[in-house]
mmCIF file of C-alpha atoms in Angstrom:
data_model
loop_
_atom_site.group_PDB
_atom_site.id
_atom_site.type_symbol
_atom_site.label_atom_id
_atom_site.label_comp_id
_atom_site.label_asym_id
_atom_site.label_seq_id
_atom_site.Cartn_x
_atom_site.Cartn_y
_atom_site.Cartn_z
ATOM 1 C CA MET A 227 16.660 8.209 -128.561
ATOM 2 C CA LYS A 228 13.253 9.425 -129.753
ATOM 3 C CA TYR A 229 13.617 12.616 -127.737
ATOM 4 C CA ILE A 230 17.053 13.326 -129.161
ATOM 5 C CA ILE A 231 15.758 13.020 -132.724
ATOM 6 C CA VAL A 232 12.787 15.278 -131.966
ATOM 7 C CA PHE A 233 15.095 17.828 -130.322
ATOM 8 C CA ILE A 234 17.464 17.829 -133.317
ATOM 9 C CA LEU A 235 14.584 18.265 -135.774
ATOM 10 C CA LEU A 236 13.092 21.090 -133.704
ATOM 11 C CA PHE A 237 16.441 22.841 -133.325
ATOM 12 C CA SER A 238 17.084 22.498 -137.063
ATOM 13 C CA ALA A 239 13.660 23.966 -137.907
ATOM 14 C CA ILE A 240 14.175 26.931 -135.555
ATOM 15 C CA THR A 241 17.677 27.629 -136.873
ATOM 16 C CA THR A 242 16.507 27.474 -140.483
ATOM 17 C CA ARG A 243 13.621 29.835 -139.720
ATOM 18 C CA VAL A 244 15.911 32.384 -138.049
ATOM 19 C CA ASN A 245 18.371 32.325 -140.947
ATOM 20 C CA ALA A 246 15.559 32.682 -143.483
ATOM 21 C CA GLN A 247 14.262 35.805 -141.751
ATOM 22 C CA MET A 248 17.465 37.868 -142.084
ATOM 23 C CA VAL A 249 18.119 39.655 -145.389
ATOM 24 C CA THR A 250 21.298 41.637 -146.059
ATOM 25 C CA TYR A 251 21.696 44.401 -148.651
ATOM 26 C CA LEU A 252 24.944 46.033 -149.736
ATOM 27 C CA CYS A 253 24.246 49.583 -150.916
ATOM 28 C CA ASN A 254 26.596 51.678 -153.069
ATOM 29 C CA PHE A 255 26.285 55.449 -153.176
ATOM 30 C CA LYS A 256 24.849 56.783 -156.448
ATOM 31 C CA GLU A 257 24.214 60.514 -155.983
ATOM 32 C CA GLY A 258 23.161 63.090 -153.465
ATOM 33 C CA GLY A 259 24.005 66.109 -151.460
ATOM 34 C CA GLN A 260 22.650 68.630 -149.025
ATOM 35 C CA MET A 261 21.088 72.068 -149.072
ATOM 36 C CA GLU A 262 22.006 74.586 -146.406
ATOM 37 C CA GLY A 263 21.045 78.248 -146.302
ATOM 38 C CA GLY A 264 19.943 78.185 -149.945
ATOM 39 C CA LYS A 265 23.293 76.725 -151.115
ATOM 40 C CA GLU A 266 23.607 73.234 -152.532
ATOM 41 C CA TYR A 267 26.544 70.987 -151.642
ATOM 42 C CA ALA A 268 27.164 67.772 -153.578
ATOM 43 C CA ALA A 269 28.221 64.654 -151.697
ATOM 44 C CA LYS A 270 31.683 63.768 -152.975
ATOM 45 C CA LYS A 271 31.775 60.184 -151.727
ATOM 46 C CA MET A 272 29.600 58.281 -149.306
ATOM 47 C CA PRO A 273 30.480 54.936 -147.736
ATOM 48 C CA VAL A 274 28.921 51.645 -148.787
ATOM 49 C CA LEU A 275 25.982 50.811 -146.531
ATOM 50 C CA LYS A 276 25.354 47.303 -145.266
ATOM 51 C CA ILE A 277 21.714 46.950 -144.259
ATOM 52 C CA LEU A 278 20.314 43.950 -142.422
ATOM 53 C CA LEU A 279 16.550 43.405 -142.396
ATOM 54 C CA ASP A 280 15.390 41.395 -139.390
ATOM 55 C CA LYS A 281 12.024 40.158 -140.605
ATOM 56 C CA ASP A 282 11.170 38.538 -137.252
ATOM 57 C CA LYS A 283 11.498 41.807 -135.318
ATOM 58 C CA LYS A 284 10.649 44.083 -138.294
ATOM 59 C CA VAL A 285 13.741 46.206 -137.695
ATOM 60 C CA VAL A 286 16.587 47.405 -139.882
ATOM 61 C CA LYS A 287 20.184 47.499 -138.684
ATOM 62 C CA ASP A 288 23.467 48.684 -140.106
ATOM 63 C CA ILE A 289 27.001 48.514 -138.765
ATOM 64 C CA LYS A 290 26.570 51.465 -136.382
ATOM 65 C CA ARG A 291 22.929 51.450 -135.269
ATOM 66 C CA GLN A 292 19.483 49.941 -135.208
ATOM 67 C CA PHE A 293 16.718 51.974 -136.801
ATOM 68 C CA ASP A 294 13.047 52.381 -135.987
ATOM 69 C CA PRO A 295 10.817 49.450 -137.029
ATOM 70 C CA TYR A 296 10.109 49.382 -140.738
ATOM 71 C CA THR A 297 6.796 49.459 -142.551
ATOM 72 C CA GLU A 298 6.007 47.759 -145.839
ATOM 73 C CA GLU A 299 4.033 49.069 -148.788
ATOM 74 C CA LYS A 300 4.031 46.493 -151.607
ATOM 75 C CA ASP A 301 7.695 46.371 -152.706
ATOM 76 C CA ILE A 302 8.872 49.310 -150.571
ATOM 77 C CA MET A 303 10.185 49.308 -147.002
ATOM 78 C CA ASN A 304 10.299 52.555 -145.028
ATOM 79 C CA TRP A 305 12.065 53.315 -141.754
ATOM 80 C CA THR A 306 13.470 56.288 -139.877
ATOM 81 C CA HIS A 307 16.305 57.205 -137.571
ATOM 82 C CA ASN A 308 15.829 60.121 -135.201
ATOM 83 C CA TRP A 309 18.307 62.000 -133.047
ATOM 84 C CA ASP A 310 17.714 65.067 -130.891
ATOM 85 C CA ALA A 311 18.226 67.544 -133.733
ATOM 86 C CA TRP A 312 18.253 65.286 -136.821
ATOM 87 C CA SER A 313 15.837 63.016 -138.600
ATOM 88 C CA ASP A 314 16.553 60.644 -141.504
ATOM 89 C CA LYS A 315 13.894 58.810 -143.516
ATOM 90 C CA TYR A 316 14.816 55.768 -145.597
ATOM 91 C CA SER A 317 12.907 54.083 -148.412
ATOM 92 C CA LEU A 318 14.155 50.816 -149.972
ATOM 93 C CA ASN A 319 12.506 49.620 -153.181
ATOM 94 C CA LEU A 320 12.869 45.831 -153.038
ATOM 95 C CA ALA A 321 11.952 45.415 -156.726
ATOM 96 C CA ASN A 322 14.731 47.565 -158.194
ATOM 97 C CA GLY A 323 17.131 47.904 -155.231
ATOM 98 C CA HIS A 324 17.033 51.693 -154.984
ATOM 99 C CA LEU A 325 17.501 53.191 -151.528
ATOM 100 C CA GLU A 326 16.683 56.832 -150.888
ATOM 101 C CA MET A 327 17.583 58.658 -147.708
ATOM 102 C CA ASN A 328 16.208 62.099 -146.932
ATOM 103 C CA GLY A 329 17.033 64.004 -143.794
ATOM 104 C CA GLN A 330 16.611 67.301 -142.115
ATOM 105 C CA ASN A 331 17.864 69.290 -139.186
ATOM 106 C CA LYS A 332 14.958 69.787 -136.776
ATOM 107 C CA THR A 333 16.445 73.007 -135.376
ATOM 108 C CA SER A 334 17.045 74.672 -138.740
ATOM 109 C CA ALA A 335 14.436 74.855 -141.479
ATOM 110 C CA ASP A 336 17.048 75.647 -144.133
ATOM 111 C CA TRP A 337 19.090 72.418 -143.958
ATOM 112 C CA THR A 338 18.139 69.200 -145.746
ATOM 113 C CA LYS A 339 19.946 66.265 -147.315
ATOM 114 C CA SER A 340 19.075 63.681 -149.912
ATOM 115 C CA TYR A 341 21.116 60.627 -150.928
ATOM 116 C CA LYS A 342 20.416 57.805 -153.359
ATOM 117 C CA TYR A 343 22.008 54.375 -153.295
ATOM 118 C CA VAL A 344 21.736 51.230 -155.392
ATOM 119 C CA CYS A 345 21.430 48.132 -153.214
ATOM 120 C CA THR A 346 22.098 44.505 -154.010
ATOM 121 C CA LYS A 347 20.710 41.639 -151.972
ATOM 122 C CA PHE A 348 23.619 39.747 -150.456
ATOM 123 C CA GLU A 349 23.077 36.089 -149.678
ATOM 124 C CA LYS A 350 25.575 34.219 -147.569
ATOM 125 C CA LYS A 351 26.436 30.791 -148.881
ATOM 126 C CA PRO A 352 25.641 27.980 -146.435
ATOM 127 C CA LYS A 353 28.649 26.524 -144.657
ATOM 128 C CA ALA A 354 29.732 23.093 -145.869
ATOM 129 C CA SER A 355 29.278 20.418 -143.257
#
């Protein structure tokens, strides 16, 4: 009986720790666009981003992909996502919820993009037992 109680307490502590280490942000597009060949193109509408911070692994995920590990500077988290010919850099200000994404085409020096989002921390309510 003692072992069962210890196991339940340990399992509960581990589960609580895992849940406490995941933070979700819902990010709504605010403004942005891209520059190509000296011409500027506004972004008409960008999808809502759902960002999940895994504080145990220090990685950021969204619906489609997992990004490079993030770094922290006071209230700002930075991470990147790199493809063969593209690179995006993200910066999330945890104090005011602003997310900025800047990217560039590695094969063309005259193409860049910049988008700004406003993010809100999304907390799931605990399930009733």
